Amino acid sequence: MTTVNQISDANITSSLPPKIREAVEKVKAAKAVWQEERRKQTEAAAMIETIRKRQEDTKTETQALNDEWRNLFRENQGNMTPRMKKLRAEIALGRETLDEFEDLLAAQAAENEFLPWKTADAANHYISEHNRLIETHAVWLWNEFMKEHGQKLIQILGLLKMTLGRSASAVIGVVHTVNDPESVLKQFISEQLTTPALSCNVSSTDDITLPGISIYADDKAIQDARQSPSPAARSRMLKQRDMVKGGEKK
């Protein structure tokens, strides 16, 4: 499970270059926008549920009043008592209220229709900024390493090419692998560097990571991004909405 991304100004040391500090600020801003859109969507969904609960309560109350009125109607042989008249008015009001609930839910649904889109778009933007930050930092780490150790590393690899290549070329008999110096060096690099790097699972707690920043974006943002409709689906939904609006104007 990925760790929730937490960014603290105190954790961003002054030793980092301006480019990375700027990228951190972009991530913070993008994450804040995504969280705000997510909050709006969550609150809108909660309001829909609240309205539906009120609608259901009104429906139950209206049904109970209607049942009482029918019982009284039978008991009084159709004679309209003051209580029955009052019940009739309350039942009518309840039914009108239920119709209003339907209109209210439809209005809320139309108003909230694009909230998941906005949340997904904001999540995708935040994830992109986060991934760009991690990549920028990784490239910077590599460049810093090469500044300090690059020349020596290249010299060592050059020496290995000569010595390993010489040893491989001296083999007499059937050779099952390419034994020229360049190929031998590539094989050495693959075995000693490339293969271990490909199997390495970098943890958010490793020393090479940015302090307080996860390797991955927030899990919830990844989940929100997956809810983003395809361009074709968006186009279809927009056309349907335009058709509905056109019908309402007529």
PDB file of C-alpha atoms in Angstrom, residues 17-250:
ATOM      1  CA  PRO A  17      18.019  23.196  -6.385  1.00  0.00           C
ATOM      2  CA  PRO A  18      15.365  25.828  -7.244  1.00  0.00           C
ATOM      3  CA  LYS A  19      13.947  23.605  -9.998  1.00  0.00           C
ATOM      4  CA  ILE A  20      13.009  20.912  -7.489  1.00  0.00           C
ATOM      5  CA  ARG A  21      11.692  23.373  -4.914  1.00  0.00           C
ATOM      6  CA  GLU A  22       9.518  24.878  -7.647  1.00  0.00           C
ATOM      7  CA  ALA A  23       8.280  21.402  -8.588  1.00  0.00           C
ATOM      8  CA  VAL A  24       7.392  20.758  -4.944  1.00  0.00           C
ATOM      9  CA  GLU A  25       5.269  23.915  -4.872  1.00  0.00           C
ATOM     10  CA  LYS A  26       3.464  22.803  -8.029  1.00  0.00           C
ATOM     11  CA  VAL A  27       2.701  19.441  -6.432  1.00  0.00           C
ATOM     12  CA  LYS A  28       1.383  21.120  -3.296  1.00  0.00           C
ATOM     13  CA  ALA A  29      -0.851  23.433  -5.332  1.00  0.00           C
ATOM     14  CA  ALA A  30      -2.132  20.633  -7.567  1.00  0.00           C
ATOM     15  CA  LYS A  31      -2.841  18.413  -4.582  1.00  0.00           C
ATOM     16  CA  ALA A  32      -4.757  21.190  -2.830  1.00  0.00           C
ATOM     17  CA  VAL A  33      -6.950  21.687  -5.921  1.00  0.00           C
ATOM     18  CA  TRP A  34      -7.636  17.941  -6.151  1.00  0.00           C
ATOM     19  CA  GLN A  35      -8.508  17.731  -2.449  1.00  0.00           C
ATOM     20  CA  GLU A  36     -10.914  20.668  -2.799  1.00  0.00           C
ATOM     21  CA  GLU A  37     -12.653  19.087  -5.797  1.00  0.00           C
ATOM     22  CA  ARG A  38     -12.841  15.804  -3.910  1.00  0.00           C
ATOM     23  CA  ARG A  39     -14.380  17.591  -0.926  1.00  0.00           C
ATOM     24  CA  LYS A  40     -17.032  19.186  -3.146  1.00  0.00           C
ATOM     25  CA  GLN A  41     -17.875  15.830  -4.696  1.00  0.00           C
ATOM     26  CA  THR A  42     -18.060  14.108  -1.307  1.00  0.00           C
ATOM     27  CA  GLU A  43     -20.279  16.822   0.152  1.00  0.00           C
ATOM     28  CA  ALA A  44     -22.530  16.759  -2.919  1.00  0.00           C
ATOM     29  CA  ALA A  45     -22.939  12.987  -2.641  1.00  0.00           C
ATOM     30  CA  ALA A  46     -23.715  13.317   1.067  1.00  0.00           C
ATOM     31  CA  MET A  47     -26.342  15.983   0.325  1.00  0.00           C
ATOM     32  CA  ILE A  48     -27.996  13.730  -2.265  1.00  0.00           C
ATOM     33  CA  GLU A  49     -28.219  10.964   0.333  1.00  0.00           C
ATOM     34  CA  THR A  50     -29.674  13.407   2.873  1.00  0.00           C
ATOM     35  CA  ILE A  51     -32.333  14.554   0.403  1.00  0.00           C
ATOM     36  CA  ARG A  52     -33.208  10.961  -0.450  1.00  0.00           C
ATOM     37  CA  LYS A  53     -33.526  10.132   3.238  1.00  0.00           C
ATOM     38  CA  ARG A  54     -35.867  13.103   3.727  1.00  0.00           C
ATOM     39  CA  GLN A  55     -37.833  12.016   0.674  1.00  0.00           C
ATOM     40  CA  GLU A  56     -38.181   8.499   2.055  1.00  0.00           C
ATOM     41  CA  ASP A  57     -39.267   9.844   5.452  1.00  0.00           C
ATOM     42  CA  THR A  58     -41.887  12.048   3.792  1.00  0.00           C
ATOM     43  CA  LYS A  59     -43.102   9.105   1.720  1.00  0.00           C
ATOM     44  CA  THR A  60     -43.446   6.952   4.846  1.00  0.00           C
ATOM     45  CA  GLU A  61     -45.281   9.699   6.745  1.00  0.00           C
ATOM     46  CA  THR A  62     -47.626  10.393   3.819  1.00  0.00           C
ATOM     47  CA  GLN A  63     -48.398   6.706   3.443  1.00  0.00           C
ATOM     48  CA  ALA A  64     -49.167   6.435   7.167  1.00  0.00           C
ATOM     49  CA  LEU A  65     -51.524   9.439   6.962  1.00  0.00           C
ATOM     50  CA  ASN A  66     -53.224   7.963   3.910  1.00  0.00           C
ATOM     51  CA  ASP A  67     -53.717   4.621   5.683  1.00  0.00           C
ATOM     52  CA  GLU A  68     -55.230   6.422   8.673  1.00  0.00           C
ATOM     53  CA  TRP A  69     -57.584   8.382   6.408  1.00  0.00           C
ATOM     54  CA  ARG A  70     -58.781   5.204   4.669  1.00  0.00           C
ATOM     55  CA  ASN A  71     -59.427   3.489   7.995  1.00  0.00           C
ATOM     56  CA  LEU A  72     -61.408   6.488   9.250  1.00  0.00           C
ATOM     57  CA  PHE A  73     -63.328   6.640   5.976  1.00  0.00           C
ATOM     58  CA  ARG A  74     -64.491   3.065   6.454  1.00  0.00           C
ATOM     59  CA  GLU A  75     -65.179   3.472  10.155  1.00  0.00           C
ATOM     60  CA  ASN A  76     -67.313   6.599   9.560  1.00  0.00           C
ATOM     61  CA  GLN A  77     -69.144   5.154   6.564  1.00  0.00           C
ATOM     62  CA  GLY A  78     -67.753   7.862   4.325  1.00  0.00           C
ATOM     63  CA  ASN A  79     -68.677  10.725   6.641  1.00  0.00           C
ATOM     64  CA  MET A  80     -65.957  13.405   6.359  1.00  0.00           C
ATOM     65  CA  THR A  81     -64.928  14.250   9.922  1.00  0.00           C
ATOM     66  CA  PRO A  82     -62.727  17.234  10.854  1.00  0.00           C
ATOM     67  CA  ARG A  83     -59.839  14.819  11.456  1.00  0.00           C
ATOM     68  CA  MET A  84     -60.296  13.307   7.991  1.00  0.00           C
ATOM     69  CA  LYS A  85     -60.366  16.749   6.384  1.00  0.00           C
ATOM     70  CA  LYS A  86     -57.135  17.632   8.147  1.00  0.00           C
ATOM     71  CA  LEU A  87     -55.571  14.338   7.076  1.00  0.00           C
ATOM     72  CA  ARG A  88     -56.608  14.935   3.478  1.00  0.00           C
ATOM     73  CA  ALA A  89     -54.878  18.295   3.442  1.00  0.00           C
ATOM     74  CA  GLU A  90     -51.735  16.823   4.991  1.00  0.00           C
ATOM     75  CA  ILE A  91     -51.752  13.948   2.489  1.00  0.00           C
ATOM     76  CA  ALA A  92     -52.057  16.381  -0.421  1.00  0.00           C
ATOM     77  CA  LEU A  93     -49.192  18.424   0.954  1.00  0.00           C
ATOM     78  CA  GLY A  94     -47.125  15.271   1.382  1.00  0.00           C
ATOM     79  CA  ARG A  95     -47.689  14.232  -2.229  1.00  0.00           C
ATOM     80  CA  GLU A  96     -46.815  17.701  -3.485  1.00  0.00           C
ATOM     81  CA  THR A  97     -43.684  17.591  -1.357  1.00  0.00           C
ATOM     82  CA  LEU A  98     -42.703  14.229  -2.873  1.00  0.00           C
ATOM     83  CA  ASP A  99     -43.020  15.747  -6.356  1.00  0.00           C
ATOM     84  CA  GLU A 100     -40.815  18.618  -5.231  1.00  0.00           C
ATOM     85  CA  PHE A 101     -38.279  16.118  -3.913  1.00  0.00           C
ATOM     86  CA  GLU A 102     -38.081  14.534  -7.382  1.00  0.00           C
ATOM     87  CA  ASP A 103     -37.458  17.931  -8.964  1.00  0.00           C
ATOM     88  CA  LEU A 104     -34.883  18.757  -6.302  1.00  0.00           C
ATOM     89  CA  LEU A 105     -33.016  15.481  -6.834  1.00  0.00           C
ATOM     90  CA  ALA A 106     -33.022  16.015 -10.600  1.00  0.00           C
ATOM     91  CA  ALA A 107     -31.645  19.532 -10.150  1.00  0.00           C
ATOM     92  CA  GLN A 108     -28.974  18.298  -7.752  1.00  0.00           C
ATOM     93  CA  ALA A 109     -27.999  15.500 -10.141  1.00  0.00           C
ATOM     94  CA  ALA A 110     -27.646  17.968 -13.023  1.00  0.00           C
ATOM     95  CA  GLU A 111     -25.619  20.345 -10.870  1.00  0.00           C
ATOM     96  CA  ASN A 112     -23.324  17.575  -9.636  1.00  0.00           C
ATOM     97  CA  GLU A 113     -23.023  15.741 -12.954  1.00  0.00           C
ATOM     98  CA  PHE A 114     -19.556  16.989 -13.787  1.00  0.00           C
ATOM     99  CA  LEU A 115     -18.080  16.942 -10.278  1.00  0.00           C
ATOM    100  CA  PRO A 116     -16.510  13.474 -10.785  1.00  0.00           C
ATOM    101  CA  TRP A 117     -14.941  14.798 -13.990  1.00  0.00           C
ATOM    102  CA  LYS A 118     -13.439  17.762 -12.205  1.00  0.00           C
ATOM    103  CA  THR A 119     -12.165  15.553  -9.399  1.00  0.00           C
ATOM    104  CA  ALA A 120     -10.654  13.084 -11.861  1.00  0.00           C
ATOM    105  CA  ASP A 121      -9.047  15.858 -13.925  1.00  0.00           C
ATOM    106  CA  ALA A 122      -7.606  17.470 -10.790  1.00  0.00           C
ATOM    107  CA  ALA A 123      -6.351  14.072  -9.614  1.00  0.00           C
ATOM    108  CA  ASN A 124      -4.665  13.415 -12.965  1.00  0.00           C
ATOM    109  CA  HIS A 125      -2.998  16.832 -12.879  1.00  0.00           C
ATOM    110  CA  TYR A 126      -1.768  16.278  -9.315  1.00  0.00           C
ATOM    111  CA  ILE A 127      -0.452  12.803 -10.204  1.00  0.00           C
ATOM    112  CA  SER A 128       1.359  14.209 -13.256  1.00  0.00           C
ATOM    113  CA  GLU A 129       2.992  16.965 -11.198  1.00  0.00           C
ATOM    114  CA  HIS A 130       3.950  14.456  -8.501  1.00  0.00           C
ATOM    115  CA  ASN A 131       5.493  12.034 -10.996  1.00  0.00           C
ATOM    116  CA  ARG A 132       7.330  14.887 -12.710  1.00  0.00           C
ATOM    117  CA  LEU A 133       8.763  15.957  -9.342  1.00  0.00           C
ATOM    118  CA  ILE A 134       9.994  12.451  -8.526  1.00  0.00           C
ATOM    119  CA  GLU A 135      11.553  12.121 -11.986  1.00  0.00           C
ATOM    120  CA  THR A 136      13.200  15.540 -11.760  1.00  0.00           C
ATOM    121  CA  HIS A 137      14.636  14.654  -8.366  1.00  0.00           C
ATOM    122  CA  ALA A 138      15.884  11.265  -9.614  1.00  0.00           C
ATOM    123  CA  VAL A 139      17.669  12.880 -12.568  1.00  0.00           C
ATOM    124  CA  TRP A 140      19.189  15.485 -10.237  1.00  0.00           C
ATOM    125  CA  LEU A 141      20.441  12.743  -7.904  1.00  0.00           C
ATOM    126  CA  TRP A 142      22.028  10.954 -10.844  1.00  0.00           C
ATOM    127  CA  ASN A 143      23.710  14.120 -12.088  1.00  0.00           C
ATOM    128  CA  GLU A 144      25.013  14.889  -8.596  1.00  0.00           C
ATOM    129  CA  PHE A 145      26.368  11.357  -8.301  1.00  0.00           C
ATOM    130  CA  MET A 146      28.066  11.585 -11.694  1.00  0.00           C
ATOM    131  CA  LYS A 147      29.617  14.940 -10.810  1.00  0.00           C
ATOM    132  CA  GLU A 148      31.274  13.366  -7.799  1.00  0.00           C
ATOM    133  CA  HIS A 149      31.953   9.820  -8.992  1.00  0.00           C
ATOM    134  CA  GLY A 150      31.266   9.804 -12.730  1.00  0.00           C
ATOM    135  CA  GLN A 151      34.818  10.138 -13.981  1.00  0.00           C
ATOM    136  CA  LYS A 152      36.074   7.391 -11.697  1.00  0.00           C
ATOM    137  CA  LEU A 153      33.145   5.143 -12.622  1.00  0.00           C
ATOM    138  CA  ILE A 154      33.836   5.574 -16.326  1.00  0.00           C
ATOM    139  CA  GLN A 155      37.537   4.869 -15.796  1.00  0.00           C
ATOM    140  CA  ILE A 156      36.735   1.686 -13.873  1.00  0.00           C
ATOM    141  CA  LEU A 157      34.335   0.527 -16.571  1.00  0.00           C
ATOM    142  CA  GLY A 158      36.966   1.276 -19.200  1.00  0.00           C
ATOM    143  CA  LEU A 159      39.477  -0.802 -17.267  1.00  0.00           C
ATOM    144  CA  LEU A 160      36.968  -3.637 -16.952  1.00  0.00           C
ATOM    145  CA  LYS A 161      36.301  -3.541 -20.682  1.00  0.00           C
ATOM    146  CA  MET A 162      39.974  -4.033 -21.343  1.00  0.00           C
ATOM    147  CA  THR A 163      40.646  -6.716 -18.733  1.00  0.00           C
ATOM    148  CA  LEU A 164      37.414  -8.698 -19.072  1.00  0.00           C
ATOM    149  CA  GLY A 165      37.530  -8.416 -22.838  1.00  0.00           C
ATOM    150  CA  ARG A 166      41.112  -9.596 -22.879  1.00  0.00           C
ATOM    151  CA  SER A 167      40.282 -12.591 -20.707  1.00  0.00           C
ATOM    152  CA  ALA A 168      37.260 -13.497 -22.820  1.00  0.00           C
ATOM    153  CA  SER A 169      39.241 -13.201 -26.045  1.00  0.00           C
ATOM    154  CA  ALA A 170      41.872 -15.553 -24.671  1.00  0.00           C
ATOM    155  CA  VAL A 171      39.376 -18.406 -24.306  1.00  0.00           C
ATOM    156  CA  ILE A 172      40.250 -21.275 -26.633  1.00  0.00           C
ATOM    157  CA  GLY A 173      37.643 -23.649 -28.024  1.00  0.00           C
ATOM    158  CA  VAL A 174      33.859 -23.356 -28.341  1.00  0.00           C
ATOM    159  CA  VAL A 175      32.530 -20.030 -27.009  1.00  0.00           C
ATOM    160  CA  HIS A 176      28.805 -19.879 -26.197  1.00  0.00           C
ATOM    161  CA  THR A 177      28.670 -16.093 -25.789  1.00  0.00           C
ATOM    162  CA  VAL A 178      29.982 -13.082 -27.659  1.00  0.00           C
ATOM    163  CA  ASN A 179      33.447 -12.433 -26.289  1.00  0.00           C
ATOM    164  CA  ASP A 180      34.489  -9.119 -27.794  1.00  0.00           C
ATOM    165  CA  PRO A 181      35.392  -6.405 -25.212  1.00  0.00           C
ATOM    166  CA  GLU A 182      32.318  -4.234 -25.862  1.00  0.00           C
ATOM    167  CA  SER A 183      29.864  -7.119 -25.473  1.00  0.00           C
ATOM    168  CA  VAL A 184      31.615  -8.388 -22.361  1.00  0.00           C
ATOM    169  CA  LEU A 185      31.400  -4.933 -20.768  1.00  0.00           C
ATOM    170  CA  LYS A 186      27.686  -4.644 -21.626  1.00  0.00           C
ATOM    171  CA  GLN A 187      27.078  -8.034 -20.042  1.00  0.00           C
ATOM    172  CA  PHE A 188      28.976  -6.968 -16.919  1.00  0.00           C
ATOM    173  CA  ILE A 189      26.957  -3.749 -16.635  1.00  0.00           C
ATOM    174  CA  SER A 190      23.742  -5.702 -17.113  1.00  0.00           C
ATOM    175  CA  GLU A 191      24.603  -8.215 -14.399  1.00  0.00           C
ATOM    176  CA  GLN A 192      26.057  -5.745 -11.903  1.00  0.00           C
ATOM    177  CA  LEU A 193      23.872  -2.662 -12.454  1.00  0.00           C
ATOM    178  CA  THR A 194      20.921  -2.982 -14.827  1.00  0.00           C
ATOM    179  CA  THR A 195      19.427  -6.232 -13.494  1.00  0.00           C
ATOM    180  CA  PRO A 196      19.663  -5.216  -9.795  1.00  0.00           C
ATOM    181  CA  ALA A 197      18.227  -1.789 -10.643  1.00  0.00           C
ATOM    182  CA  LEU A 198      15.262  -3.325 -12.463  1.00  0.00           C
ATOM    183  CA  SER A 199      14.467  -5.564  -9.496  1.00  0.00           C
ATOM    184  CA  CYS A 200      15.014  -2.848  -6.886  1.00  0.00           C
ATOM    185  CA  ASN A 201      11.859  -1.692  -5.098  1.00  0.00           C
ATOM    186  CA  VAL A 202      12.613   1.839  -3.973  1.00  0.00           C
ATOM    187  CA  SER A 203      10.902   2.597  -0.675  1.00  0.00           C
ATOM    188  CA  SER A 204       9.581   5.965   0.435  1.00  0.00           C
ATOM    189  CA  THR A 205      11.815   5.643   3.495  1.00  0.00           C
ATOM    190  CA  ASP A 206      15.029   5.257   1.504  1.00  0.00           C
ATOM    191  CA  ASP A 207      17.695   7.920   1.889  1.00  0.00           C
ATOM    192  CA  ILE A 208      17.516   8.914  -1.776  1.00  0.00           C
ATOM    193  CA  THR A 209      13.868   9.996  -1.606  1.00  0.00           C
ATOM    194  CA  LEU A 210      12.661  13.520  -0.894  1.00  0.00           C
ATOM    195  CA  PRO A 211      11.936  14.029   2.816  1.00  0.00           C
ATOM    196  CA  GLY A 212       8.241  13.664   3.568  1.00  0.00           C
ATOM    197  CA  ILE A 213       7.274  12.870  -0.023  1.00  0.00           C
ATOM    198  CA  SER A 214       6.120   9.438  -1.126  1.00  0.00           C
ATOM    199  CA  ILE A 215       7.447   7.816  -4.289  1.00  0.00           C
ATOM    200  CA  TYR A 216       3.840   7.519  -5.417  1.00  0.00           C
ATOM    201  CA  ALA A 217       0.965   9.980  -5.434  1.00  0.00           C
ATOM    202  CA  ASP A 218      -1.895   9.653  -2.952  1.00  0.00           C
ATOM    203  CA  ASP A 219      -3.798   6.369  -3.370  1.00  0.00           C
ATOM    204  CA  LYS A 220      -7.120   8.209  -3.321  1.00  0.00           C
ATOM    205  CA  ALA A 221      -5.992  10.415  -6.207  1.00  0.00           C
ATOM    206  CA  ILE A 222      -5.108   7.320  -8.216  1.00  0.00           C
ATOM    207  CA  GLN A 223      -8.573   5.910  -7.500  1.00  0.00           C
ATOM    208  CA  ASP A 224     -10.231   9.195  -8.498  1.00  0.00           C
ATOM    209  CA  ALA A 225      -8.215   9.376 -11.714  1.00  0.00           C
ATOM    210  CA  ARG A 226      -9.479   5.928 -12.713  1.00  0.00           C
ATOM    211  CA  GLN A 227     -13.041   7.272 -12.611  1.00  0.00           C
ATOM    212  CA  SER A 228     -12.301   9.735 -15.391  1.00  0.00           C
ATOM    213  CA  PRO A 229     -14.550   9.037 -18.411  1.00  0.00           C
ATOM    214  CA  SER A 230     -12.946   8.560 -21.797  1.00  0.00           C
ATOM    215  CA  PRO A 231     -13.015  11.446 -24.308  1.00  0.00           C
ATOM    216  CA  ALA A 232     -15.696   9.578 -26.273  1.00  0.00           C
ATOM    217  CA  ALA A 233     -17.830   9.119 -23.149  1.00  0.00           C
ATOM    218  CA  ARG A 234     -17.448  12.795 -22.253  1.00  0.00           C
ATOM    219  CA  SER A 235     -18.485  13.875 -25.733  1.00  0.00           C
ATOM    220  CA  ARG A 236     -21.516  11.589 -25.659  1.00  0.00           C
ATOM    221  CA  MET A 237     -22.635  12.837 -22.241  1.00  0.00           C
ATOM    222  CA  LEU A 238     -22.237  16.482 -23.267  1.00  0.00           C
ATOM    223  CA  LYS A 239     -24.333  15.919 -26.387  1.00  0.00           C
ATOM    224  CA  GLN A 240     -27.034  14.217 -24.336  1.00  0.00           C
ATOM    225  CA  ARG A 241     -27.081  17.112 -21.893  1.00  0.00           C
ATOM    226  CA  ASP A 242     -27.320  19.648 -24.735  1.00  0.00           C
ATOM    227  CA  MET A 243     -30.247  17.699 -26.188  1.00  0.00           C
ATOM    228  CA  VAL A 244     -32.019  17.747 -22.826  1.00  0.00           C
ATOM    229  CA  LYS A 245     -31.458  21.489 -22.465  1.00  0.00           C
ATOM    230  CA  GLY A 246     -32.698  22.035 -26.011  1.00  0.00           C
ATOM    231  CA  GLY A 247     -35.855  20.095 -25.237  1.00  0.00           C
ATOM    232  CA  GLU A 248     -36.465  22.130 -22.081  1.00  0.00           C
ATOM    233  CA  LYS A 249     -36.233  25.421 -24.012  1.00  0.00           C
ATOM    234  CA  LYS A 250     -38.871  24.248 -26.488  1.00  0.00           C
TER     235      LYS A 250
END
